[in-house]
Amino acid sequence: IVTKRPTMQQEGNASVRIGNDGLLNVYGLYNLPVTDSSAVRISYTANESDGWLTDSATGEDLNPESNWASKIAWRTKFGTGTVLDISWDHEEVNQLARPVIGIVPLNPYPYPANFPADPDTYLDPFDAPVYNDVVGNRESRVFNGVTLQLYHGFEWASMTYSAAYRGFDTVNREDEDGTNRINLYLDTANVEDNSSFYQELKFNGVAGSVDWIAGASWYREDAKQTSYVNAFTDSIDTLYYNLIGFPLFSAMEQTLQGYQVPSTVLGQTWSEPMYNTGDFTAVAAFGDAIWHVNDRLNLTFGLRYTRDEKEFSWFNGARVAPDLDATLAFLASPAAQGFLQGFYAQLDMIDPQLKSLYTSDVIFNYAAFPGIEGNTITKKNSWSDISPRFVADYRINDEIMVWGSYTNGYKAGGFNSVEINSQFDNEDVDNLEIGMKGAWDDIGLSVNTSLFSYVYNDKQSIRLDNDNASGVPQYLVDSSDEEAFGWDLQVLWQATEGLGLMFSSQYIDQSYKDYITSDGVDLSGEPTGLPLWSFAAGGNYTWLFSDASKLEFGVMHSYRDGSRCNSDSQNQGTCQASPNFTVGEDQNRTDARLQWTSSEDRWSAGAYVQNAFDNRYIGGVGGLTRDVFGTTHATITEPRKYGVEFKVKF
């Protein structure tokens, strides 16, 4: 993405957008020449909204937005033909995290949800009450980035040197159970501190009939991440009852009450952190050349070499439950007359392993792997790749050009942060494509179309994995071999001076070439879930008035086929999960805008509507707690959005 650079012209613009659900968006930009050879460009945007969901118990607005960002860019041109660009980006987000909607009917408290969950009883997410009770509910991020680019022109080539620093701190703590019951409580939190530095030096020029570019880059990233799973002893009690048939904390609580011991083990916080560090380095060298064989034929060849080196570590210590530990210490003391020792002796007659569950991890449980718990585990790996590309394009006449290409892409492998000592392979893709581009200026028509086919080897994606020691599902990066073929089309037509029309569509048949999930499901030859068809169509009409002002109306409709199900789709929550509602159905959306602009393009005012017909869809069903609490939840798409916007240029 190349943003607009500072210019030697004083200019600016500002806008304010007001919409439903308390939306307020403001934006401003100002460009100012500072000297005869330098200029500064400053921009700012802020976004606030109340959210479009409401907690049914507290009345609190959920899914709100609260963020702002700014940028300062400086450009200096030197007499030697050298140009220096320096910019600073800053962004802050501070809002509630993404909510989920519980869709299981709950029994009266304190009885847990029915386990396992019965899809026949699921509630329609659009009618279900929304309960999110996350302690410390938060999505926050502070980002800073500094970029330097230096351009210089030599007689034989142009040089560009780029250096960029990026750093951010983020906290995201969100609900995972979709209820407000302490005996079903589970939330997850991701806390990350990340910094990276990138350098690139490239040259581009012309040698006879060849346009060329060549360069090299270096990248370094340092990451610290902590993944938390947070619960209460009440919900850990439910988990153990559902998984092993023994209510760990209820059993102790009833015994405490029976012996009239003034203490409780319920209502205590329980947290399991996984600490990770990452040290990643990547170097690359690349070149690309376009040979203009004649005035109709061009041949392009490119080559990129990349080497990635990654070092990753995991540290999983004991679960964190200070109040519970203090209670257990008291129950083992003379003041409690050795209650804990006697209780543990009773547990030993049932199962000698039960007493260890009061102090061991549940989610990140590595007790079966000696040397893992309480130790830092480090793993290193490196990946190298040479990626070529070939393109041939031929201009049949002044209106039509045909082309064909082969490209190879690569993405380094990596490590799963919540699964100790795990890694996934590098991803690479081979893509073949042929197409046609046409432009008929006399009738205002342009058409682009292509046929394509690709094969992904070890394609990386996020998957809910149920096959782990604790029995609690985890979201992990998984890899699979996939293949696809398809066709796409884009048409733009300026039918009249005031009327413009567009249409685009894509057909893509994507399936697994070779893939057996961690749960042992063989999906080879089955669809990946990607819809077959999608299209967008729209137009805009402009009325020009005698005072040179204008009124523009635009409308756009988009359509996407339903998800293509496979043998694992229901487990992943992407296809039909209940007879009471539909998941993965066809989707439609219509957006429209009406805007008036003054003469000389200085003032404008408009109204807009997004999702005009209020089409709503279920994004997915499932979650981490489905198979441990029976508390299935869902996500839904946003409702209709509408508002007004005012702009001024100066």
Coordinates of C-alpha atoms in Angstrom, one line a residue, residues 86-596:
I86 CA 9.7 10.1 6.8
S87 CA 6.4 9.2 8.4
W88 CA 5.0 8.2 11.8
D89 CA 1.8 6.3 12.3
H90 CA 0.0 6.0 15.6
E91 CA -3.2 4.0 16.4
E92 CA -5.1 3.3 19.6
V93 CA -8.0 0.9 20.1
N94 CA -9.9 0.7 23.5
Q95 CA -13.2 -1.0 23.4
L96 CA -15.1 -4.1 24.5
A97 CA -14.1 -7.4 22.9
R98 CA -16.2 -9.3 20.4
P99 CA -19.3 -10.8 22.0
V100 CA -20.8 -14.2 21.3
I101 CA -24.4 -15.4 21.5
G102 CA -25.2 -18.5 23.6
I103 CA -27.8 -20.7 21.8
V104 CA -28.4 -23.4 24.4
P105 CA -31.5 -23.2 26.7
L106 CA -30.1 -23.0 30.2
N107 CA -31.4 -25.0 33.2
P108 CA -32.2 -23.0 36.4
Y109 CA -29.1 -22.0 38.3
P110 CA -27.1 -23.7 39.7
Y111 CA -27.8 -26.7 37.4
P112 CA -25.3 -26.9 34.5
A113 CA -26.3 -26.9 30.9
N114 CA -27.4 -30.2 29.3
F115 CA -24.3 -32.1 28.3
P116 CA -23.6 -33.0 25.6
A117 CA -25.4 -30.2 23.8
D118 CA -28.4 -31.2 21.7
P119 CA -28.6 -29.4 18.3
D120 CA -32.4 -30.0 18.2
T121 CA -32.8 -27.6 21.2
Y122 CA -30.5 -24.9 19.9
L123 CA -32.0 -21.4 20.0
D124 CA -32.1 -19.2 16.9
P125 CA -29.1 -16.8 17.4
F126 CA -31.3 -13.9 16.2
D127 CA -33.8 -14.5 19.0
A128 CA -31.6 -15.8 21.7
P129 CA -30.8 -13.5 24.7
V130 CA -27.2 -12.2 24.8
Y131 CA -25.1 -12.7 28.0
N132 CA -21.4 -11.9 28.2
D133 CA -19.9 -11.7 31.7
V134 CA -16.2 -11.4 31.0
V135 CA -14.2 -10.1 33.9
G136 CA -12.0 -7.4 32.4
N137 CA -13.7 -7.5 29.0
R138 CA -11.3 -5.6 26.8
E139 CA -9.9 -5.2 23.3
S140 CA -7.1 -2.7 23.3
R141 CA -4.1 -2.0 21.1
V142 CA -1.5 0.8 20.9
F143 CA 0.5 0.8 17.6
N144 CA 3.4 3.0 16.5
G145 CA 5.2 2.8 13.2
V146 CA 8.0 4.8 11.7
T147 CA 9.0 4.6 8.0
L148 CA 11.9 6.1 6.1
Q149 CA 12.3 6.0 2.4
L150 CA 15.2 7.5 0.4
Y151 CA 15.0 7.9 -3.4
H152 CA 17.9 8.8 -5.7
G153 CA 18.2 8.7 -9.4
F154 CA 21.4 7.6 -11.1
E155 CA 22.0 7.7 -14.8
W156 CA 21.7 4.0 -15.1
A157 CA 18.9 3.3 -12.5
S158 CA 16.7 4.7 -9.7
M159 CA 17.4 3.6 -6.1
T160 CA 14.9 3.2 -3.3
Y161 CA 16.0 2.5 0.3
S162 CA 13.3 1.7 2.8
A163 CA 13.5 1.2 6.5
A164 CA 10.5 0.6 8.8
Y165 CA 9.9 0.0 12.5
R166 CA 6.6 -1.3 13.8
G167 CA 5.6 -1.9 17.4
F168 CA 2.4 -2.7 19.2
D169 CA 1.0 -3.8 22.5
T170 CA -2.4 -5.5 22.6
V171 CA -4.8 -7.1 25.0
N172 CA -7.8 -9.0 23.9
R173 CA -10.0 -10.7 26.5
E174 CA -13.3 -12.1 25.3
D175 CA -16.2 -14.4 26.3
E176 CA -16.1 -18.1 25.3
D177 CA -19.3 -19.6 26.9
G178 CA -22.0 -17.1 25.9
T179 CA -23.7 -17.2 29.4
N180 CA -23.6 -15.3 32.6
R181 CA -23.3 -18.4 34.8
I182 CA -20.3 -18.7 37.0
N183 CA -20.5 -22.5 36.8
L184 CA -20.2 -22.2 33.0
Y185 CA -17.7 -19.4 32.9
L186 CA -14.7 -19.4 30.5
D187 CA -12.9 -16.6 28.8
T188 CA -9.6 -16.3 26.8
A189 CA -7.2 -13.5 26.7
N190 CA -4.3 -12.7 24.4
V191 CA -1.6 -10.3 25.6
E192 CA 1.1 -9.4 23.1
D193 CA 4.2 -7.1 22.9
N194 CA 5.6 -7.1 19.4
S195 CA 8.2 -5.1 17.5
S196 CA 9.7 -5.5 14.0
F197 CA 12.2 -3.8 11.8
Y198 CA 12.4 -4.0 8.0
Q199 CA 15.0 -2.8 5.5
E200 CA 14.9 -3.0 1.7
L201 CA 17.2 -1.7 -1.0
K202 CA 16.1 -1.9 -4.6
F203 CA 17.1 -0.5 -8.0
N204 CA 15.0 -0.2 -11.1
G205 CA 15.9 0.9 -14.6
V206 CA 15.7 0.4 -18.4
A207 CA 18.3 -1.4 -20.4
G208 CA 17.5 -1.3 -24.1
S209 CA 14.2 -3.1 -24.5
V210 CA 14.2 -4.5 -21.0
D211 CA 12.6 -2.9 -17.9
W212 CA 14.2 -4.3 -14.7
I213 CA 14.0 -4.2 -10.9
A214 CA 16.3 -5.9 -8.4
G215 CA 16.8 -5.7 -4.7
A216 CA 17.3 -7.3 -1.3
S217 CA 15.5 -7.1 2.0
W218 CA 16.0 -8.0 5.7
Y219 CA 13.3 -8.4 8.4
R220 CA 13.5 -9.0 12.1
E221 CA 10.6 -9.5 14.6
D222 CA 10.6 -10.0 18.3
A223 CA 7.4 -11.2 19.9
K224 CA 6.2 -11.8 23.5
Q225 CA 2.8 -13.4 23.9
T226 CA 0.8 -14.8 26.7
S227 CA -2.3 -16.8 26.1
Y228 CA -4.7 -17.0 29.1
V229 CA -7.6 -19.3 29.7
N230 CA -9.6 -17.9 32.6
A231 CA -12.3 -19.7 34.7
F232 CA -13.7 -20.1 38.2
T233 CA -13.6 -23.1 40.4
D234 CA -17.3 -23.5 39.7
S235 CA -16.8 -23.9 36.0
I236 CA -13.8 -26.2 36.5
D237 CA -16.1 -28.2 38.6
T238 CA -18.6 -28.5 35.7
L239 CA -15.8 -29.4 33.3
Y240 CA -14.6 -32.3 35.4
Y241 CA -18.1 -33.5 36.1
N242 CA -18.8 -33.6 32.3
L243 CA -15.4 -35.1 31.3
I244 CA -14.7 -37.6 34.1
G245 CA -18.0 -37.8 36.0
F246 CA -16.6 -36.3 39.3
P247 CA -17.6 -32.8 40.5
L248 CA -14.3 -31.9 42.0
F249 CA -15.1 -28.7 43.9
S250 CA -18.7 -29.4 44.7
A251 CA -17.6 -32.6 46.4
M252 CA -15.2 -30.7 48.6
E253 CA -17.7 -27.9 49.2
Q254 CA -20.4 -30.4 50.4
T255 CA -17.9 -32.0 52.8
L256 CA -16.9 -28.6 54.2
Q257 CA -20.5 -27.8 54.9
G258 CA -21.1 -31.2 56.4
Y259 CA -18.2 -30.7 58.8
Q260 CA -19.2 -27.0 59.3
V261 CA -15.7 -25.8 58.3
P262 CA -15.9 -22.0 57.8
S263 CA -14.4 -22.0 54.3
T264 CA -15.4 -22.3 50.6
V265 CA -13.6 -23.5 47.5
L266 CA -16.3 -22.2 45.1
G267 CA -16.2 -18.8 43.5
Q268 CA -12.4 -18.8 43.3
T269 CA -10.6 -17.5 40.2
W270 CA -8.7 -20.0 38.1
S271 CA -6.3 -19.0 35.3
E272 CA -3.9 -20.9 33.1
P273 CA -1.3 -18.9 31.1
M274 CA 0.9 -20.1 28.3
Y275 CA 4.0 -17.8 27.8
N276 CA 5.6 -17.6 24.4
T277 CA 8.5 -15.8 22.8
G278 CA 9.4 -15.5 19.2
D279 CA 12.5 -14.4 17.4
F280 CA 12.0 -14.3 13.6
T281 CA 14.4 -13.3 10.9
A282 CA 13.9 -13.2 7.1
V283 CA 16.2 -12.3 4.3
A284 CA 15.3 -12.1 0.6
A285 CA 16.7 -11.2 -2.8
F286 CA 14.5 -10.5 -5.8
G287 CA 14.7 -9.5 -9.4
D288 CA 12.1 -9.0 -12.2
A289 CA 12.6 -8.1 -15.9
I290 CA 10.1 -7.2 -18.7
W291 CA 11.4 -7.8 -22.2
H292 CA 9.5 -5.8 -24.8
V293 CA 10.1 -8.2 -27.7
N294 CA 8.2 -5.9 -30.0
D295 CA 5.4 -3.4 -29.8
R296 CA 2.9 -6.2 -29.2
L297 CA 4.7 -8.9 -27.2
N298 CA 6.1 -8.6 -23.7
L299 CA 7.8 -11.4 -21.7
T300 CA 8.3 -11.2 -18.0
F301 CA 10.5 -13.3 -15.7
G302 CA 10.9 -12.8 -12.0
L303 CA 12.8 -14.7 -9.3
R304 CA 12.7 -14.3 -5.5
Y305 CA 14.9 -16.1 -2.9
T306 CA 13.7 -16.1 0.7
R307 CA 15.1 -17.6 3.8
D308 CA 13.2 -17.5 7.1
E309 CA 14.7 -18.5 10.5
K310 CA 12.5 -18.8 13.5
E311 CA 13.1 -19.5 17.2
F312 CA 10.1 -20.0 19.4
S313 CA 9.6 -20.9 23.1
W314 CA 6.8 -22.1 25.4
F315 CA 6.6 -21.9 29.1
N316 CA 3.7 -23.5 31.0
G317 CA 3.8 -23.2 34.7
A318 CA 1.3 -24.1 37.4
R319 CA -2.2 -22.8 37.1
V320 CA -2.8 -19.4 38.9
A321 CA -5.4 -19.5 41.7
P322 CA -4.1 -17.6 44.7
D323 CA -7.4 -17.5 46.7
L324 CA -7.9 -21.3 46.2
D325 CA -4.3 -22.0 47.2
A326 CA -4.7 -19.9 50.3
T327 CA -7.9 -21.9 51.1
L328 CA -6.2 -25.2 50.5
A329 CA -3.3 -24.2 52.8
F330 CA -5.8 -23.3 55.5
L331 CA -7.6 -26.6 55.2
A332 CA -4.3 -28.4 55.6
S333 CA -3.4 -26.5 58.7
P334 CA -4.0 -27.4 62.3
A335 CA -6.6 -24.6 62.5
A336 CA -8.8 -26.7 60.2
Q337 CA -7.9 -29.9 62.1
G338 CA -6.2 -31.4 59.0
F339 CA -9.4 -31.4 57.0
L340 CA -7.6 -31.6 53.7
Q341 CA -5.5 -34.6 54.6
G342 CA -8.7 -36.5 55.6
F343 CA -10.6 -35.5 52.5
Y344 CA -7.7 -36.5 50.3
A345 CA -7.6 -39.9 52.0
Q346 CA -11.3 -40.4 51.1
L347 CA -10.6 -39.4 47.5
D348 CA -7.8 -42.0 47.4
M349 CA -10.4 -44.7 47.9
I350 CA -12.2 -43.5 44.8
D351 CA -9.2 -42.7 42.6
P352 CA -5.7 -41.8 43.8
Q353 CA -5.4 -39.3 40.9
L354 CA -8.3 -37.1 41.9
K355 CA -6.5 -35.1 44.6
S356 CA -3.9 -33.8 42.1
L357 CA -6.6 -32.2 40.0
Y358 CA -7.1 -29.4 42.6
T359 CA -3.7 -28.0 41.8
S360 CA -2.9 -29.1 38.2
D361 CA -3.7 -27.5 34.9
V362 CA -6.8 -28.5 33.0
I363 CA -6.5 -26.7 29.7
F364 CA -2.7 -26.7 29.3
N365 CA -2.2 -30.1 31.0
Y366 CA 1.2 -31.6 30.1
A367 CA 1.5 -33.9 33.2
A368 CA 1.8 -36.9 30.9
F369 CA 4.9 -35.4 29.3
P370 CA 7.9 -35.4 31.8
G371 CA 10.1 -32.3 31.6
I372 CA 7.5 -30.0 30.0
E373 CA 5.6 -28.5 32.9
G374 CA 7.5 -25.6 34.5
N375 CA 10.3 -25.6 32.0
T376 CA 11.0 -23.4 29.0
I377 CA 10.8 -25.4 25.8
T378 CA 12.6 -23.9 22.8
K379 CA 12.4 -24.9 19.2
K380 CA 14.2 -23.6 16.1
N381 CA 13.6 -24.1 12.4
S382 CA 14.4 -22.5 9.1
W383 CA 12.8 -22.5 5.7
S384 CA 14.2 -21.5 2.3
D385 CA 12.4 -21.0 -1.0
I386 CA 13.1 -19.9 -4.6
S387 CA 9.9 -18.6 -6.2
P388 CA 9.7 -17.8 -9.9
R389 CA 7.1 -16.1 -12.1
F390 CA 6.7 -16.1 -15.9
V391 CA 4.3 -13.8 -17.8
A392 CA 3.6 -13.4 -21.5
D393 CA 1.2 -10.7 -22.8
Y394 CA 0.3 -10.0 -26.4
R395 CA -1.6 -7.0 -27.7
I396 CA -3.8 -8.3 -30.5
N397 CA -4.9 -4.7 -31.4
D398 CA -5.4 -1.4 -29.7
E399 CA -8.4 -2.7 -27.8
I400 CA -7.5 -6.3 -26.8
M401 CA -4.6 -7.9 -25.0
V402 CA -4.2 -11.6 -24.0
W403 CA -1.9 -13.0 -21.4
G404 CA -0.8 -16.0 -19.5
S405 CA 1.2 -16.5 -16.3
Y406 CA 2.8 -19.0 -14.0
T407 CA 3.6 -17.8 -10.5
N408 CA 4.9 -19.6 -7.4
G409 CA 4.2 -18.2 -3.9
Y410 CA 5.7 -19.1 -0.5
K411 CA 4.9 -18.5 3.2
A412 CA 7.2 -19.7 6.0
G413 CA 6.1 -22.3 8.5
G414 CA 5.8 -21.6 12.2
F415 CA 4.7 -22.8 15.6
N416 CA 1.4 -23.1 17.5
S417 CA 1.5 -20.9 20.5
V418 CA -0.9 -23.0 22.7
E419 CA 0.5 -26.5 21.8
I420 CA 4.0 -27.0 23.2
N421 CA 6.7 -28.2 20.8
S422 CA 4.4 -28.1 17.8
Q423 CA 5.0 -26.6 14.4
F424 CA 3.5 -26.4 10.9
D425 CA 5.2 -26.6 7.5
N426 CA 5.8 -23.8 5.1
E427 CA 3.1 -23.0 2.6
D428 CA 3.6 -22.8 -1.2
V429 CA 1.3 -22.4 -4.1
D430 CA 1.6 -22.9 -7.9
N431 CA -0.8 -20.7 -9.9
L432 CA -1.5 -20.9 -13.6
E433 CA -3.7 -18.2 -15.3
I434 CA -4.7 -17.1 -18.8
G435 CA -6.8 -14.1 -19.5
M436 CA -7.9 -11.2 -21.7
K437 CA -8.1 -7.5 -21.1
G438 CA -10.1 -5.3 -23.4
A439 CA -10.8 -1.5 -23.5
W440 CA -13.1 0.1 -26.0
D441 CA -12.8 3.8 -25.3
D442 CA -15.3 4.8 -28.0
I443 CA -18.1 3.1 -26.2
G444 CA -16.7 3.4 -22.6
L445 CA -16.4 -0.3 -22.1
S446 CA -13.6 -2.3 -20.4
V447 CA -13.6 -6.1 -19.8
N448 CA -11.1 -8.2 -17.9
T449 CA -11.5 -12.0 -17.6
S450 CA -9.3 -15.0 -16.8
L451 CA -9.2 -18.7 -16.2
F452 CA -7.1 -19.9 -13.3
S453 CA -5.9 -23.0 -11.5
Y454 CA -3.8 -23.4 -8.4
V455 CA -2.4 -26.0 -6.0
Y456 CA -1.7 -25.1 -2.4
N457 CA 0.8 -27.4 -0.6
D458 CA 0.5 -27.2 3.2
K459 CA -2.0 -24.3 3.1
Q460 CA -2.2 -22.8 6.6
S461 CA -5.5 -22.1 8.3
I462 CA -7.1 -21.9 11.7
R463 CA -9.0 -25.0 12.8
L464 CA -10.8 -26.0 16.1
D465 CA -8.8 -29.1 17.2
N466 CA -10.6 -31.5 19.6
D467 CA -7.7 -34.0 19.7
N468 CA -5.7 -32.9 22.8
A469 CA -4.8 -34.3 26.1
S470 CA -7.1 -32.1 28.2
G471 CA -10.2 -32.8 26.2
V472 CA -10.7 -29.0 25.8
P473 CA -10.7 -27.9 22.2
Q474 CA -8.1 -25.4 21.0
Y475 CA -7.8 -23.2 17.9
L476 CA -4.6 -24.3 16.1
V477 CA -2.9 -23.5 12.8
D478 CA -3.4 -26.6 10.6
S479 CA -2.1 -27.3 7.1
S480 CA -3.6 -29.1 4.2
D481 CA -3.0 -29.6 0.4
E482 CA -5.7 -27.9 -1.6
E483 CA -6.4 -27.4 -5.3
A484 CA -8.8 -25.2 -7.3
F485 CA -9.8 -24.0 -10.7
G486 CA -12.0 -21.1 -11.6
W487 CA -13.0 -18.1 -13.7
D488 CA -13.4 -14.5 -13.0
L489 CA -14.9 -11.5 -14.9
Q490 CA -14.9 -7.7 -14.4
V491 CA -16.9 -5.4 -16.6
L492 CA -17.0 -1.6 -16.4
W493 CA -19.3 0.4 -18.8
Q494 CA -19.7 4.2 -18.9
A495 CA -23.0 3.9 -20.7
T496 CA -23.7 7.6 -20.9
E497 CA -22.0 10.7 -19.6
G498 CA -24.0 10.4 -16.4
L499 CA -24.5 6.6 -16.1
G500 CA -21.8 4.1 -15.1
L501 CA -22.4 0.4 -14.6
M502 CA -20.2 -2.4 -13.3
F503 CA -20.4 -6.2 -12.9
S504 CA -17.9 -8.7 -11.5
S505 CA -18.2 -12.4 -10.8
Q506 CA -16.1 -15.4 -9.8
Y507 CA -16.5 -19.1 -10.0
I508 CA -14.1 -21.2 -7.9
D509 CA -14.1 -24.9 -7.3
Q510 CA -11.7 -25.5 -4.4
S511 CA -11.2 -28.9 -2.7
Y512 CA -8.8 -30.7 -0.5
K513 CA -6.2 -32.6 -2.5
D514 CA -4.8 -34.4 0.5
Y515 CA -5.9 -33.8 4.0
I516 CA -6.6 -35.9 7.1
T517 CA -7.6 -33.8 10.1
S518 CA -6.1 -34.2 13.6
D519 CA -9.4 -35.9 14.5
G520 CA -8.8 -38.6 11.9
V521 CA -11.4 -37.3 9.3
D522 CA -10.2 -37.9 5.7
L523 CA -11.3 -34.9 3.7
S524 CA -9.3 -35.7 0.5
G525 CA -11.4 -34.8 -2.5
E526 CA -14.0 -32.9 -0.5
P527 CA -14.8 -29.2 -0.8
T528 CA -13.0 -26.8 1.5
G529 CA -16.2 -24.8 2.2
L530 CA -15.5 -22.0 -0.2
P531 CA -18.6 -21.0 -2.1
L532 CA -18.7 -21.8 -5.8
W533 CA -20.2 -18.5 -7.1
S534 CA -20.0 -14.8 -6.1
F535 CA -20.8 -11.7 -8.0
A536 CA -21.3 -7.9 -7.5
A537 CA -23.3 -5.6 -9.7
G538 CA -24.0 -1.9 -9.4
G539 CA -24.1 1.5 -11.0
N540 CA -24.0 5.2 -10.4
Y541 CA -25.8 8.1 -12.0
T542 CA -24.7 11.8 -11.9
W543 CA -26.9 14.8 -12.4
L544 CA -25.0 18.0 -13.4
F545 CA -26.6 21.3 -12.6
S546 CA -26.3 24.7 -14.2
D547 CA -24.2 26.1 -11.3
A548 CA -21.6 23.2 -11.8
S549 CA -22.7 21.4 -8.7
K550 CA -23.7 17.7 -9.0
L551 CA -25.8 15.0 -7.4
E552 CA -24.6 11.4 -7.5
F553 CA -26.5 8.2 -6.7
G554 CA -24.8 4.9 -6.4
V555 CA -26.0 1.4 -5.6
M556 CA -24.1 -1.9 -5.3
H557 CA -25.5 -5.4 -4.7
S558 CA -23.3 -8.4 -3.9
Y559 CA -24.1 -12.1 -3.7
R560 CA -22.2 -15.1 -2.4
D561 CA -23.2 -18.8 -2.8
G562 CA -23.7 -20.8 0.3
S563 CA -20.8 -22.7 1.9
R564 CA -20.0 -26.1 0.4
C565 CA -20.1 -28.6 3.3
N566 CA -17.7 -31.5 3.9
S567 CA -17.4 -34.2 6.5
D568 CA -15.9 -31.9 9.1
S569 CA -17.9 -28.8 8.5
Q570 CA -20.5 -29.4 11.2
N571 CA -17.7 -29.9 13.8
Q572 CA -16.1 -26.6 12.7
G573 CA -19.5 -24.9 12.9
T574 CA -19.5 -23.6 9.3
C575 CA -22.5 -25.6 7.9
Q576 CA -25.9 -26.7 9.1
A577 CA -25.8 -27.3 12.9
S578 CA -29.4 -27.3 14.0
P579 CA -32.9 -27.7 12.4
N580 CA -33.9 -24.4 14.1
F581 CA -31.8 -22.1 11.8
T582 CA -29.5 -22.1 8.8
V583 CA -25.7 -21.8 8.7
G584 CA -23.7 -21.2 5.6
E585 CA -26.6 -20.1 3.4
D586 CA -26.5 -17.8 0.3
Q587 CA -25.8 -14.2 1.2
N588 CA -27.0 -10.9 -0.3
R589 CA -26.1 -7.4 0.5
T590 CA -27.1 -4.0 -1.0
D591 CA -25.4 -0.7 -0.3
A592 CA -26.5 2.7 -1.6
R593 CA -25.3 6.3 -1.4
L594 CA -26.7 9.7 -2.4
Q595 CA -24.2 12.7 -2.4
W596 CA -24.4 16.3 -3.4

